[in-house]
CSV table of C-alpha atoms in Angstrom, one decimal:
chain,number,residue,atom,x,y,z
A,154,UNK,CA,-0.6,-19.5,7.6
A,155,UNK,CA,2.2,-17.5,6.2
A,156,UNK,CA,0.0,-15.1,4.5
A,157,UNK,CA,2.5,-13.2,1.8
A,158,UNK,CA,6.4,-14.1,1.5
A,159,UNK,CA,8.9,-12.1,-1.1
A,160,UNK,CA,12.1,-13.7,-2.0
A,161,UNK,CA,14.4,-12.0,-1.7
A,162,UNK,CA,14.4,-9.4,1.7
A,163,UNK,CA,17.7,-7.6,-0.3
A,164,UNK,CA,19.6,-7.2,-3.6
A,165,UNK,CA,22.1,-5.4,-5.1
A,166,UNK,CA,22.8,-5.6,-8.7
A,167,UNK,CA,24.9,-4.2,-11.5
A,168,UNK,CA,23.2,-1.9,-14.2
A,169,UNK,CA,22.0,-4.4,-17.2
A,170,UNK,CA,22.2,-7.1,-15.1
A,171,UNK,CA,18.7,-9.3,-14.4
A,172,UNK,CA,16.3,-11.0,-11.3
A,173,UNK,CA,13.2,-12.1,-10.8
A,174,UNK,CA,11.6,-11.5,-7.2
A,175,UNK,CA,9.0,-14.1,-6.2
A,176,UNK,CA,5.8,-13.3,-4.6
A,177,UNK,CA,3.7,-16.6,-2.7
A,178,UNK,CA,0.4,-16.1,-0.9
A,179,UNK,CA,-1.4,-18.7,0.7
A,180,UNK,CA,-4.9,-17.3,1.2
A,181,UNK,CA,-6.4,-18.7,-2.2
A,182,UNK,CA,-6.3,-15.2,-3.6
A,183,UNK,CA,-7.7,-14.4,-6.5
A,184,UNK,CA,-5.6,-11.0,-7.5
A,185,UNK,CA,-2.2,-10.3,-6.9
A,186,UNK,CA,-0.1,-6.9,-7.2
A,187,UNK,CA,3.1,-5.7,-7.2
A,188,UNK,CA,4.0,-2.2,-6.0
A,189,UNK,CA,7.3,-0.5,-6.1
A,190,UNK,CA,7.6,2.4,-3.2
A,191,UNK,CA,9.8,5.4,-3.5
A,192,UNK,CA,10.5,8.4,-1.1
A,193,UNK,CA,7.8,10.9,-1.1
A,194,UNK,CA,5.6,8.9,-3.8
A,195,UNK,CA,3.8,6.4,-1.9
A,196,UNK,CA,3.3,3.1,-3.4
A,197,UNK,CA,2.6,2.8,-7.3
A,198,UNK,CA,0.9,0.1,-9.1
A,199,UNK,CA,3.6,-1.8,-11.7
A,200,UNK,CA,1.5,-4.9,-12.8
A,201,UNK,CA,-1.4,-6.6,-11.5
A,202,UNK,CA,-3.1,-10.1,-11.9
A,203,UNK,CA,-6.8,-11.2,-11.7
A,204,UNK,CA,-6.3,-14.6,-11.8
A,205,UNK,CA,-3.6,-17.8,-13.1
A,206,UNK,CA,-2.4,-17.0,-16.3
A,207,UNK,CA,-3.1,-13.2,-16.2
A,208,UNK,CA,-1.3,-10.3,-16.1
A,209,UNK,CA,-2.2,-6.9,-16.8
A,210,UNK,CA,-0.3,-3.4,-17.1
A,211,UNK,CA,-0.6,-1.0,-13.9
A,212,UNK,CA,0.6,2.6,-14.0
A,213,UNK,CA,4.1,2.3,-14.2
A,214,UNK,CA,5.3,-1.4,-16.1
A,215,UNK,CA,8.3,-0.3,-18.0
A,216,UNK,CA,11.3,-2.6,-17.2
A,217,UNK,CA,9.1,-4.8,-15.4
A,218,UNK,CA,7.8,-8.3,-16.8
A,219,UNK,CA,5.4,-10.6,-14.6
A,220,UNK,CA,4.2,-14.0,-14.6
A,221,UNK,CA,1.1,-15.9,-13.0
A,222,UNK,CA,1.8,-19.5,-13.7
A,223,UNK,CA,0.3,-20.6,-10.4
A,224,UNK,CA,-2.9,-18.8,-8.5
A,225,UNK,CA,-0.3,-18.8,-5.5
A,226,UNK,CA,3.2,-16.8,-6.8
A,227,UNK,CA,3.3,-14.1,-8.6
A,228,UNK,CA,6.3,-13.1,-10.2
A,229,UNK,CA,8.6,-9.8,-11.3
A,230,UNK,CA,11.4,-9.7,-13.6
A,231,UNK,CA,13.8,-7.3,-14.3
A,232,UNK,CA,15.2,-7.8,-17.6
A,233,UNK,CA,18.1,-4.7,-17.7
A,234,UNK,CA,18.0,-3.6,-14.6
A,235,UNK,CA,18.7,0.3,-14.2
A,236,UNK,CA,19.4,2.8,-11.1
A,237,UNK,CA,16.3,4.1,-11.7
A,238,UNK,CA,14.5,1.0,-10.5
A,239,UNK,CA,16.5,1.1,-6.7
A,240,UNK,CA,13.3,1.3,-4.6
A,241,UNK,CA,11.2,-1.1,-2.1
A,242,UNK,CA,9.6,-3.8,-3.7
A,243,UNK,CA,5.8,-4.4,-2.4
A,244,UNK,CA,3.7,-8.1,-3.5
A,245,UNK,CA,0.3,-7.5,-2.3
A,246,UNK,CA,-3.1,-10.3,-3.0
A,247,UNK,CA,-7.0,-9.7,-2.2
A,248,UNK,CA,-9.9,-11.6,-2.9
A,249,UNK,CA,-11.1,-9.4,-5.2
A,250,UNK,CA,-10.4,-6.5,-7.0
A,251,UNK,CA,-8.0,-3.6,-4.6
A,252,UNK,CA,-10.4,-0.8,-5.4
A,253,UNK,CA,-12.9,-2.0,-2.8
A,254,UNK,CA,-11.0,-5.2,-1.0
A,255,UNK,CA,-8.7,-4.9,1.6
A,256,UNK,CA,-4.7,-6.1,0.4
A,257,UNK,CA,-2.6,-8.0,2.1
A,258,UNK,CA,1.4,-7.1,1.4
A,259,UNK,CA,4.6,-8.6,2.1
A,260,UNK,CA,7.6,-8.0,3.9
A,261,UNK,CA,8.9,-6.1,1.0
A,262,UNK,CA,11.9,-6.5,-1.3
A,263,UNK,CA,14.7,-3.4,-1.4
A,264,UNK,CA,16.4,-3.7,-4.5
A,265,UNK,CA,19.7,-1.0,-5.2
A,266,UNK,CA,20.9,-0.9,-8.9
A,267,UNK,CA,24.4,0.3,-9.0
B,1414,UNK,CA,-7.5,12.6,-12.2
B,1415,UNK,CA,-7.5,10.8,-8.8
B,1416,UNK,CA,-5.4,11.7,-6.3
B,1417,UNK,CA,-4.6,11.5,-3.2
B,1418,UNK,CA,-3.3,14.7,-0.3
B,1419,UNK,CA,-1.5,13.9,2.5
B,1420,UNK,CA,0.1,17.1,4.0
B,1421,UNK,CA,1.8,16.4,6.1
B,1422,UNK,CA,5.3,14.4,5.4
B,1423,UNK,CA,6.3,13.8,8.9
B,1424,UNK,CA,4.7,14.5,12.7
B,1425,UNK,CA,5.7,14.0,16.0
B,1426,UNK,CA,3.6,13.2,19.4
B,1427,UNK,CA,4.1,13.1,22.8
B,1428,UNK,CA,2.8,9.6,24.1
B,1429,UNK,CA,-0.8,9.5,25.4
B,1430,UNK,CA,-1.3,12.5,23.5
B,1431,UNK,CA,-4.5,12.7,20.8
B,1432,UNK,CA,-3.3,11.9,17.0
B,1433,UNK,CA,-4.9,13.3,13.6
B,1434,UNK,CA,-3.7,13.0,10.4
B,1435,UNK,CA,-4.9,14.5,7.5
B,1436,UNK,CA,-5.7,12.9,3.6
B,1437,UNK,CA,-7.8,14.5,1.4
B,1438,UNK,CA,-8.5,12.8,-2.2
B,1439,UNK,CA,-9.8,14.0,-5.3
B,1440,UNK,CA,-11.9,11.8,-7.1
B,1441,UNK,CA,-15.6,13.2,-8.5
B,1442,UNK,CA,-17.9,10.2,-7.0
B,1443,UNK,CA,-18.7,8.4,-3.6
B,1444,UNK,CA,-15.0,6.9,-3.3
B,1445,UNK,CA,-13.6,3.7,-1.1
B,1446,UNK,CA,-11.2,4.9,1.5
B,1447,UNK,CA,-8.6,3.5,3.5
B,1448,UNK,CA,-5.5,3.5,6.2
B,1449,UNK,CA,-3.0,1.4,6.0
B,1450,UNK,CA,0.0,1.7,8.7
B,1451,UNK,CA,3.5,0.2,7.9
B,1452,UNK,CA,5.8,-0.6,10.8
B,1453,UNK,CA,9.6,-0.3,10.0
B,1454,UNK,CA,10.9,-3.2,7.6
B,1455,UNK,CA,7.6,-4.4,7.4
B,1456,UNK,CA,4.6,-4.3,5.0
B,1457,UNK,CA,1.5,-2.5,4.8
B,1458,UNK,CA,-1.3,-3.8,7.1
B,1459,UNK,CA,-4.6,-2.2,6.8
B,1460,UNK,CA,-6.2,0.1,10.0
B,1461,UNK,CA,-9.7,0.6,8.3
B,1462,UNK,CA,-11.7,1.5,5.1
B,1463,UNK,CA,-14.9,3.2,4.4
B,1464,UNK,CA,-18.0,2.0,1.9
B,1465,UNK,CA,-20.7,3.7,2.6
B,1466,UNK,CA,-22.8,3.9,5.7
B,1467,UNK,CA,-21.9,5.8,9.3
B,1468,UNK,CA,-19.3,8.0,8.1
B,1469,UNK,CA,-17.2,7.3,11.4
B,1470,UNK,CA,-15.1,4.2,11.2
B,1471,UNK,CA,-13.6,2.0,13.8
B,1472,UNK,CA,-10.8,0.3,13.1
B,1473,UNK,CA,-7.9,-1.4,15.1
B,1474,UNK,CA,-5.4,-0.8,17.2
B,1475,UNK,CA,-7.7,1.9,18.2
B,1476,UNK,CA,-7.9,4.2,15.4
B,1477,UNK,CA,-10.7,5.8,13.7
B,1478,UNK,CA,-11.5,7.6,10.7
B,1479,UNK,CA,-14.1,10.2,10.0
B,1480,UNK,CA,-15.0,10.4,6.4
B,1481,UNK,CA,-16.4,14.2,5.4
B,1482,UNK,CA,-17.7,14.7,1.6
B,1483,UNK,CA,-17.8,18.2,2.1
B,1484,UNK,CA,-14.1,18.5,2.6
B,1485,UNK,CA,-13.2,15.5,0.4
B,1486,UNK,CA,-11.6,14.8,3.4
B,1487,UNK,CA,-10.8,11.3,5.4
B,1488,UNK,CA,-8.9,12.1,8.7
B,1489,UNK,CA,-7.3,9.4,10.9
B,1490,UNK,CA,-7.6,9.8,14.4
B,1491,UNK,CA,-6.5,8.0,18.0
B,1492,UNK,CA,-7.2,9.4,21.4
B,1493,UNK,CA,-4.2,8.2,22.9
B,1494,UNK,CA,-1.3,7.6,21.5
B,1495,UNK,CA,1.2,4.6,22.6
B,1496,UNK,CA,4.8,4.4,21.1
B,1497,UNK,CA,4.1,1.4,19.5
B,1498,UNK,CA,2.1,3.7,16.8
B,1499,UNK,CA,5.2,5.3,15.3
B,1500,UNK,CA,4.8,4.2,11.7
B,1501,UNK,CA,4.5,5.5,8.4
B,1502,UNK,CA,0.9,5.8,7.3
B,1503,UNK,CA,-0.6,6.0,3.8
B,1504,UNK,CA,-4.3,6.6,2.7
B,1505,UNK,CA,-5.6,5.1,-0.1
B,1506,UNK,CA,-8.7,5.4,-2.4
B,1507,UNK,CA,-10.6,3.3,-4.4
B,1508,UNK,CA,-13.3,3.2,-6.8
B,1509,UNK,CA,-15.8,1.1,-8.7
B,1510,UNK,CA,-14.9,0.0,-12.1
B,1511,UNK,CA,-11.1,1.0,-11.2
B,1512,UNK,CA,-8.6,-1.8,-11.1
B,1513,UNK,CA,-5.9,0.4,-8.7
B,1514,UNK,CA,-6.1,1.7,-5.3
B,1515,UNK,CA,-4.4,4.8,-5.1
B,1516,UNK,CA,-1.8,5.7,-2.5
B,1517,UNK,CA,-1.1,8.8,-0.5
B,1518,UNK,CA,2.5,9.1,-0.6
B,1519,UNK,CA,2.3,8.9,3.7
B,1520,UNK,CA,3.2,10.2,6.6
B,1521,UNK,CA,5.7,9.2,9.1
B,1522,UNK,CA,4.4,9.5,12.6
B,1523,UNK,CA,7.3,10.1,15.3
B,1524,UNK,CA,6.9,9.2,18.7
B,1525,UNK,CA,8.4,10.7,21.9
B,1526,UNK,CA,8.5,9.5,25.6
């Protein structure tokens, strides 16, 4: 039972340049999350997904596009990728919704946009 | 608007010394509170959350939290500290009908032999 894996641990890219990070969790989850975390901030919200198929806007999408083709991975792309989206990348599932379930994260992804 | 306090960005303990740290949320109803502890390089793991019910709450690793609607307050606490605890460690809140837990933004526990 791996619980959550991200792909990949690092990256650098080149401003405009594009990557998807891939989130898996094998706990039959229905919601999955993905959280970028940045000195002093804590973790904030950039998409979310209640179930395969859906995705939904968290509090800061811009730049960010996600996919839920399978209940298992959860995906985030970067389209154009800009300095201002260097920070730690954080997958996170729960059963139900994260207001009142306890997550589960990842190792985390640190991304660095040159 | 919710929020979430922590105060302190950083503190340092002497092992087998007593820990508190401090959150205090904003948030007008009862809210759903928790600790989560991150280990360097690693991800967020939770310590405990509050409901309802006994406003003291055991969690593991030894920790506990003592929730206090008076002072909006949700303290962490351990009686002993080992050096295994130096983390960062965020509280979060919750609430019903809200799709997003909302994170502290932490505080780095140091500590020293």
């Amino acid at each position: 039972n791996a619980g959550v894996t991200q792909t990949p641990k690092f990256r650098v890219l080149k401003t405009g340049q594009s990557m998807t990070l891939l989130c898996a969790q094998d706990m039959n989850h229905e919601y999955m999350y993905w959280y970028r975390q940045d000195p002093g901030m804590g973790l904030r919200l950039i998409h979310y997904s209640v179930g395969e198929g859906t995705t939904a806007k968290g509090e800061v999408p811009d730049g960010y596009n996600v996919s839920r083709l399978k209940k298992q991975n959860f995906l985030l792309g970067l389209e154009s990728a800009a300095p201002s989206q260097t920070s730690v990348y954080f997958c996170a599932s729960s059963t139900g919704l994260a207001t009142t379930d306890t997550q589960y994260f990842g190792p985390g992804t640190r991304l660095t946009v040159l | 608007a919710q929020s979430v306090t922590q105060p302190d960005i950083h503190i340092t303990v002497s092992e087998g010394a007593s820990l508190e740290l401090r959150c205090n949320y904003s948030y007008g109803a009862t809210p759903y509170l928790f600790w989560y502890v991150q280990s360097p390089g690693q991800g967020l793991q939770l310590l405990l959350k509050y409901f309802s019910g006994d406003t003291l709450v055991q969690g593991i690793k030894g920790f506990e939290a003592e929730f206090k609607r008076s002072q909006s307050s949700f303290n962490l606490r351990k009686p002993s500290v080992h050096w295994s605890d130096a983390a960062e460690y965020f509280c979060a809140v919750g609430y019903t009908g809200g799709f997003k837990t909302i994170f502290g933004a932490g505080t780095r526990l140091f500590v020293k032999a």
